[in-house]
Amino acid sequence: MRRTDRRTICGLPYLLSFVLLTAAALCAAPLKATRQLTSNNIIELAGSGDTLWLATERGFNYQLDLGSEEWYGFEKDNHSFVSLAFGGGGAAALFYEESPYEKISFWYYDHEDDQQKESSFNFDYELRQKEDVISPNGLLYSSGYFWTACGSGGLIRFDPNSDEIRAFRPDNEGMVPEDLLPDTTTPNNTSVRAVSDFGNSSTLLVTSPSMLWTFDPSSSEWDTLVTDTVIASGDEFSSFHAAFTPLRGRDSVLYSYIDVKMQDTTETGLYRFGKRTSSWSKVLQRTPLLVSPAVEGYYYTVFKDNQLASYNDTLSDSADVDVFLDEQLDGSEFRNWLTKASNGVFPDVNDMLFIPESESAGTFLVATSGGLFIIDSEEPLSDSRSEAALVRYTRKITSKECYALPGVIRASQDGRYDRAVFVYRLKQDGDITIKVYDYNMSLVKTVVSGARREAENSIGRSTEPQEDYWDGTDGSGHMVSPGVYYFKITSTGGERFFGKVILAK
Amino acid sequence: MAKSFWQNRTRLSAAGIVFGILLCSTLMASQNGGLPGSPLRLSAGAVASGTGGAYSADPEFMLSWYNPAQLSLLRDTRASVGAGLRSLGRTEGWASFDFRVPPRMGMGLSFVYRGDPFLDDMYDGYYDQETVVEEKSLGAMNYSFLTMKIGAGYLVSKRLTLGASVAIMHQSLPAIPQEGKMLNSTSTSIGAFDIAAAYKINKKMILSAVLRNIGARNTWNISSEDGYGQTVEEQIPLSLALAGSYRGSLLGRDLVWNLDLVNYIFDADLTLFDHPEMVVGTGVDWSFRDDLCLRAGFSDLELSSELYRRSDEYWDGFSPRVTLGFSYQLDKLSEGMAFNYALTTDRVWAGIDQQFDITFVF
């Protein structure tokens, strides 16, 4: 459950109105299919059972047999990606287009039919001018539909079967007729910030700034769930951000990110609603950026600086907030454990997902900017963990391919763009020589001379990245002039490769 | 008797100068790849390329490019236009127009494009230790280097001519991948000079000296991801071409032998390079028939002290070009028009370099 602080909705006058215009189904061009991971920057996870879906920086991927090496997917630059959800035999992704305040689109892929489709939803022109009004947030599958929270637009529902997109708002007690929008009588507190499952029921838990709601998709009825805004610590309640319940069981337990006014500032914290006291108590002293419910009472959290931790909420009724959660594993230790699994470098955590397999165990997945961690048979109740597998994208190359990575280098000294590694794959083991030439084909530098290389290493390449690189210098160690440079790789096996690299200063 | 002696002494002196420079250069020289302006080192024009790029002493076309001093010796108007495709996707195009300004002058204009428009199989990404991260195609990119020269020559005496040209250069180089696009860095150089002198020893022999790239500075506007680029200035090194051309005959047909010794000795501030470079190009131009001329030569022969200091490395990097070419007169189509073609090896055996152009004399 991600804090919904990307675009705040508060503040804007009651307003607004809006409404939607059309639920027009678009016949957009289908996304290009791929059989490999589209990027190592994995933004969001979704799935259940054996099916896993990923939203990455450059598309979507899925596998129908969780943990297998087979990846399927679709390529798309996800600059305007909002969220991904899986359910009902397919996966849907939500996008905004041009700006978050003009149009949202649902892309849907049906596993059974192997078909893609896309539908768009245009907001009223006046509404587009008020940027806090329409802010799509999250995507959820429930009762045969995909749902997103969309500011004063309320809940937006996408029907994958009919492509219909409709809006529901708390104050309208049902579906908003298309011709009623925009509605300027909408009270501010019914602008919607987040939607999530409500326990095991098919009811949706909807967060608005001043109260929590339930919404029954079958009857389209709204109900007020929590209006108490008493903070046990005596701090002044400001507004709800996003609420969620445990993954299974404990239907009475409810959590929410809440803005609390302190003396001079407003701080957001993770709170739990106590039925006995009818008040909100702070769950953790530090506010986690992400919370992922696991088995009953257990949660995975991510704090600032990518500190991961698992916690057990004992539901102790003590007033001491520290007692509410028993720390199972120190955050830094968990992080170190994953760091070791990723060979020393642990990137940013973008999302987490726990897919239950039994009452006490499941598969735990951590989506990061540098790959996907998969921990099988994870038992949050246990102190021990099985080995994490790190899935990263590596392009398969043929024995005819040869290029520099990155193709454009400069004297950045950032460890990324300040050297070009020569990527190649020999047909047979041999001693290789790599030379770099300028445009005139004058020799700039002999980078490697007579070094032994295997035909294929663990990722299907012959490259030895610690040696097979050029840093933009000549044989004397001086940086050479900006330009296009050419390299030649020869092996004693009789193979020759040519490629290009740009030195951009 | 006295005239003959003078002629012999001149030849002897010229040979002595050449030999001396050759000897001095070989003591220290080595191959200096990666210096600014490397695209300028390639010969432009199919006629020049066919004779090993040895075209500085007595060029027929593109005089403002090769030797502006010879502009004053023009007796007609000359133009050329052509293109070339070199190995690994390097491409070029050129055009020139040279004309006489009576009684003692000539002027010329030349334009040369060089670049690589086939930068389309390149990737962004990096290695994180042994692991590949974020590897993705960079899409199509293009590098270009444009040069324009305007030159003039003046006939000082019956034997001596002087000339100069001024150049404008512009480069565009892909630099920063950003959101599916590529930001280019650009460089501009305005006011690089060439000065030249040509001395006609007799009817058969001409010696020339051309000092190129005086004051040539590339001012790079370097792109950056945050939009705040920087300006970097780099200097194109001077080159001194000592050239000779000798007109003789073979099997009763005219034969011209050309030789260029191009020295990269000083940088733009006249500071001596640690390892000066001398490159030899030479070739012959033989009139096989009245309408067909054959050419052959070699170029980019590095004269380097590595030959005896580190002979293994010298021979390992030994990479002169072998050149062939021909010209066919198209007088039936248009008086004074000719088609020229040149074929050269590329020094690294990645392919061959080809050039063709159409020349006009009117």
JSON list of N, CA and C in Angstrom, two decimals, chain A residues 461-490:
[
{"chain": "A", "resi": 461, "resn": "ARG", "atom": "N", "xyz": [27.81, -14.11, -22.86]},
{"chain": "A", "resi": 461, "resn": "ARG", "atom": "CA", "xyz": [28.70, -13.18, -23.55]},
{"chain": "A", "resi": 461, "resn": "ARG", "atom": "C", "xyz": [30.15, -13.56, -23.25]},
{"chain": "A", "resi": 462, "resn": "SER", "atom": "N", "xyz": [31.06, -13.06, -24.09]},
{"chain": "A", "resi": 462, "resn": "SER", "atom": "CA", "xyz": [32.47, -13.32, -23.84]},
{"chain": "A", "resi": 462, "resn": "SER", "atom": "C", "xyz": [33.13, -12.16, -23.12]},
{"chain": "A", "resi": 463, "resn": "THR", "atom": "N", "xyz": [32.42, -11.08, -22.99]},
{"chain": "A", "resi": 463, "resn": "THR", "atom": "CA", "xyz": [32.98, -9.85, -22.42]},
{"chain": "A", "resi": 463, "resn": "THR", "atom": "C", "xyz": [33.48, -10.05, -21.00]},
{"chain": "A", "resi": 464, "resn": "GLU", "atom": "N", "xyz": [34.66, -9.52, -20.75]},
{"chain": "A", "resi": 464, "resn": "GLU", "atom": "CA", "xyz": [35.18, -9.42, -19.39]},
{"chain": "A", "resi": 464, "resn": "GLU", "atom": "C", "xyz": [35.12, -7.94, -19.02]},
{"chain": "A", "resi": 465, "resn": "PRO", "atom": "N", "xyz": [34.03, -7.51, -18.36]},
{"chain": "A", "resi": 465, "resn": "PRO", "atom": "CA", "xyz": [33.78, -6.06, -18.21]},
{"chain": "A", "resi": 465, "resn": "PRO", "atom": "C", "xyz": [34.86, -5.30, -17.43]},
{"chain": "A", "resi": 466, "resn": "GLN", "atom": "N", "xyz": [35.60, -5.98, -16.61]},
{"chain": "A", "resi": 466, "resn": "GLN", "atom": "CA", "xyz": [36.64, -5.28, -15.85]},
{"chain": "A", "resi": 466, "resn": "GLN", "atom": "C", "xyz": [37.88, -5.00, -16.70]},
{"chain": "A", "resi": 467, "resn": "GLU", "atom": "N", "xyz": [37.96, -5.60, -17.85]},
{"chain": "A", "resi": 467, "resn": "GLU", "atom": "CA", "xyz": [39.14, -5.40, -18.72]},
{"chain": "A", "resi": 467, "resn": "GLU", "atom": "C", "xyz": [38.77, -4.89, -20.10]},
{"chain": "A", "resi": 468, "resn": "ASP", "atom": "N", "xyz": [37.67, -5.35, -20.63]},
{"chain": "A", "resi": 468, "resn": "ASP", "atom": "CA", "xyz": [37.31, -5.04, -22.02]},
{"chain": "A", "resi": 468, "resn": "ASP", "atom": "C", "xyz": [36.58, -3.70, -22.10]},
{"chain": "A", "resi": 469, "resn": "TYR", "atom": "N", "xyz": [37.23, -2.65, -21.77]},
{"chain": "A", "resi": 469, "resn": "TYR", "atom": "CA", "xyz": [36.56, -1.35, -21.83]},
{"chain": "A", "resi": 469, "resn": "TYR", "atom": "C", "xyz": [37.53, -0.27, -22.30]},
{"chain": "A", "resi": 470, "resn": "TRP", "atom": "N", "xyz": [36.96, 0.82, -22.77]},
{"chain": "A", "resi": 470, "resn": "TRP", "atom": "CA", "xyz": [37.74, 1.99, -23.18]},
{"chain": "A", "resi": 470, "resn": "TRP", "atom": "C", "xyz": [37.20, 3.19, -22.43]},
{"chain": "A", "resi": 471, "resn": "ASP", "atom": "N", "xyz": [38.13, 3.97, -21.89]},
{"chain": "A", "resi": 471, "resn": "ASP", "atom": "CA", "xyz": [37.73, 5.11, -21.06]},
{"chain": "A", "resi": 471, "resn": "ASP", "atom": "C", "xyz": [37.93, 6.44, -21.77]},
{"chain": "A", "resi": 472, "resn": "GLY", "atom": "N", "xyz": [38.11, 6.43, -23.07]},
{"chain": "A", "resi": 472, "resn": "GLY", "atom": "CA", "xyz": [38.23, 7.67, -23.82]},
{"chain": "A", "resi": 472, "resn": "GLY", "atom": "C", "xyz": [39.64, 8.23, -23.87]},
{"chain": "A", "resi": 473, "resn": "THR", "atom": "N", "xyz": [40.63, 7.43, -23.49]},
{"chain": "A", "resi": 473, "resn": "THR", "atom": "CA", "xyz": [42.01, 7.92, -23.49]},
{"chain": "A", "resi": 473, "resn": "THR", "atom": "C", "xyz": [42.81, 7.26, -24.59]},
{"chain": "A", "resi": 474, "resn": "ASP", "atom": "N", "xyz": [43.94, 7.90, -24.93]},
{"chain": "A", "resi": 474, "resn": "ASP", "atom": "CA", "xyz": [44.84, 7.30, -25.90]},
{"chain": "A", "resi": 474, "resn": "ASP", "atom": "C", "xyz": [45.91, 6.48, -25.16]},
{"chain": "A", "resi": 475, "resn": "GLY", "atom": "N", "xyz": [46.89, 6.03, -25.89]},
{"chain": "A", "resi": 475, "resn": "GLY", "atom": "CA", "xyz": [47.91, 5.18, -25.30]},
{"chain": "A", "resi": 475, "resn": "GLY", "atom": "C", "xyz": [48.73, 5.86, -24.23]},
{"chain": "A", "resi": 476, "resn": "SER", "atom": "N", "xyz": [48.71, 7.21, -24.24]},
{"chain": "A", "resi": 476, "resn": "SER", "atom": "CA", "xyz": [49.45, 7.95, -23.23]},
{"chain": "A", "resi": 476, "resn": "SER", "atom": "C", "xyz": [48.59, 8.31, -22.03]},
{"chain": "A", "resi": 477, "resn": "GLY", "atom": "N", "xyz": [47.33, 7.92, -22.07]},
{"chain": "A", "resi": 477, "resn": "GLY", "atom": "CA", "xyz": [46.44, 8.22, -20.95]},
{"chain": "A", "resi": 477, "resn": "GLY", "atom": "C", "xyz": [45.73, 9.55, -21.05]},
{"chain": "A", "resi": 478, "resn": "HIS", "atom": "N", "xyz": [45.90, 10.26, -22.16]},
{"chain": "A", "resi": 478, "resn": "HIS", "atom": "CA", "xyz": [45.23, 11.55, -22.35]},
{"chain": "A", "resi": 478, "resn": "HIS", "atom": "C", "xyz": [43.85, 11.33, -22.96]},
{"chain": "A", "resi": 479, "resn": "MET", "atom": "N", "xyz": [42.89, 12.15, -22.48]},
{"chain": "A", "resi": 479, "resn": "MET", "atom": "CA", "xyz": [41.56, 12.09, -23.10]},
{"chain": "A", "resi": 479, "resn": "MET", "atom": "C", "xyz": [41.67, 12.55, -24.55]},
{"chain": "A", "resi": 480, "resn": "VAL", "atom": "N", "xyz": [41.03, 11.84, -25.44]},
{"chain": "A", "resi": 480, "resn": "VAL", "atom": "CA", "xyz": [41.09, 12.21, -26.84]},
{"chain": "A", "resi": 480, "resn": "VAL", "atom": "C", "xyz": [39.92, 13.12, -27.18]},
{"chain": "A", "resi": 481, "resn": "SER", "atom": "N", "xyz": [39.91, 13.58, -28.40]},
{"chain": "A", "resi": 481, "resn": "SER", "atom": "CA", "xyz": [38.92, 14.57, -28.83]},
{"chain": "A", "resi": 481, "resn": "SER", "atom": "C", "xyz": [37.53, 13.95, -28.96]},
{"chain": "A", "resi": 482, "resn": "PRO", "atom": "N", "xyz": [36.46, 14.73, -28.71]},
{"chain": "A", "resi": 482, "resn": "PRO", "atom": "CA", "xyz": [35.11, 14.21, -28.93]},
{"chain": "A", "resi": 482, "resn": "PRO", "atom": "C", "xyz": [34.92, 13.76, -30.38]},
{"chain": "A", "resi": 483, "resn": "GLY", "atom": "N", "xyz": [34.18, 12.71, -30.56]},
{"chain": "A", "resi": 483, "resn": "GLY", "atom": "CA", "xyz": [33.94, 12.23, -31.91]},
{"chain": "A", "resi": 483, "resn": "GLY", "atom": "C", "xyz": [33.46, 10.79, -31.91]},
{"chain": "A", "resi": 484, "resn": "VAL", "atom": "N", "xyz": [33.34, 10.26, -33.10]},
{"chain": "A", "resi": 484, "resn": "VAL", "atom": "CA", "xyz": [32.96, 8.86, -33.25]},
{"chain": "A", "resi": 484, "resn": "VAL", "atom": "C", "xyz": [34.24, 8.04, -33.35]},
{"chain": "A", "resi": 485, "resn": "TYR", "atom": "N", "xyz": [34.32, 7.00, -32.58]},
{"chain": "A", "resi": 485, "resn": "TYR", "atom": "CA", "xyz": [35.48, 6.12, -32.61]},
{"chain": "A", "resi": 485, "resn": "TYR", "atom": "C", "xyz": [35.04, 4.70, -32.98]},
{"chain": "A", "resi": 486, "resn": "TYR", "atom": "N", "xyz": [35.96, 3.97, -33.54]},
{"chain": "A", "resi": 486, "resn": "TYR", "atom": "CA", "xyz": [35.66, 2.64, -34.05]},
{"chain": "A", "resi": 486, "resn": "TYR", "atom": "C", "xyz": [36.58, 1.64, -33.36]},
{"chain": "A", "resi": 487, "resn": "PHE", "atom": "N", "xyz": [36.04, 0.50, -33.06]},
{"chain": "A", "resi": 487, "resn": "PHE", "atom": "CA", "xyz": [36.90, -0.50, -32.42]},
{"chain": "A", "resi": 487, "resn": "PHE", "atom": "C", "xyz": [36.86, -1.81, -33.19]},
{"chain": "A", "resi": 488, "resn": "LYS", "atom": "N", "xyz": [37.93, -2.54, -33.01]},
{"chain": "A", "resi": 488, "resn": "LYS", "atom": "CA", "xyz": [38.08, -3.80, -33.72]},
{"chain": "A", "resi": 488, "resn": "LYS", "atom": "C", "xyz": [38.51, -4.85, -32.70]},
{"chain": "A", "resi": 489, "resn": "ILE", "atom": "N", "xyz": [37.80, -5.95, -32.69]},
{"chain": "A", "resi": 489, "resn": "ILE", "atom": "CA", "xyz": [38.14, -7.05, -31.80]},
{"chain": "A", "resi": 489, "resn": "ILE", "atom": "C", "xyz": [38.54, -8.23, -32.67]},
{"chain": "A", "resi": 490, "resn": "THR", "atom": "N", "xyz": [39.70, -8.76, -32.44]},
{"chain": "A", "resi": 490, "resn": "THR", "atom": "CA", "xyz": [40.14, -9.94, -33.18]},
{"chain": "A", "resi": 490, "resn": "THR", "atom": "C", "xyz": [40.47, -11.04, -32.18]}
]
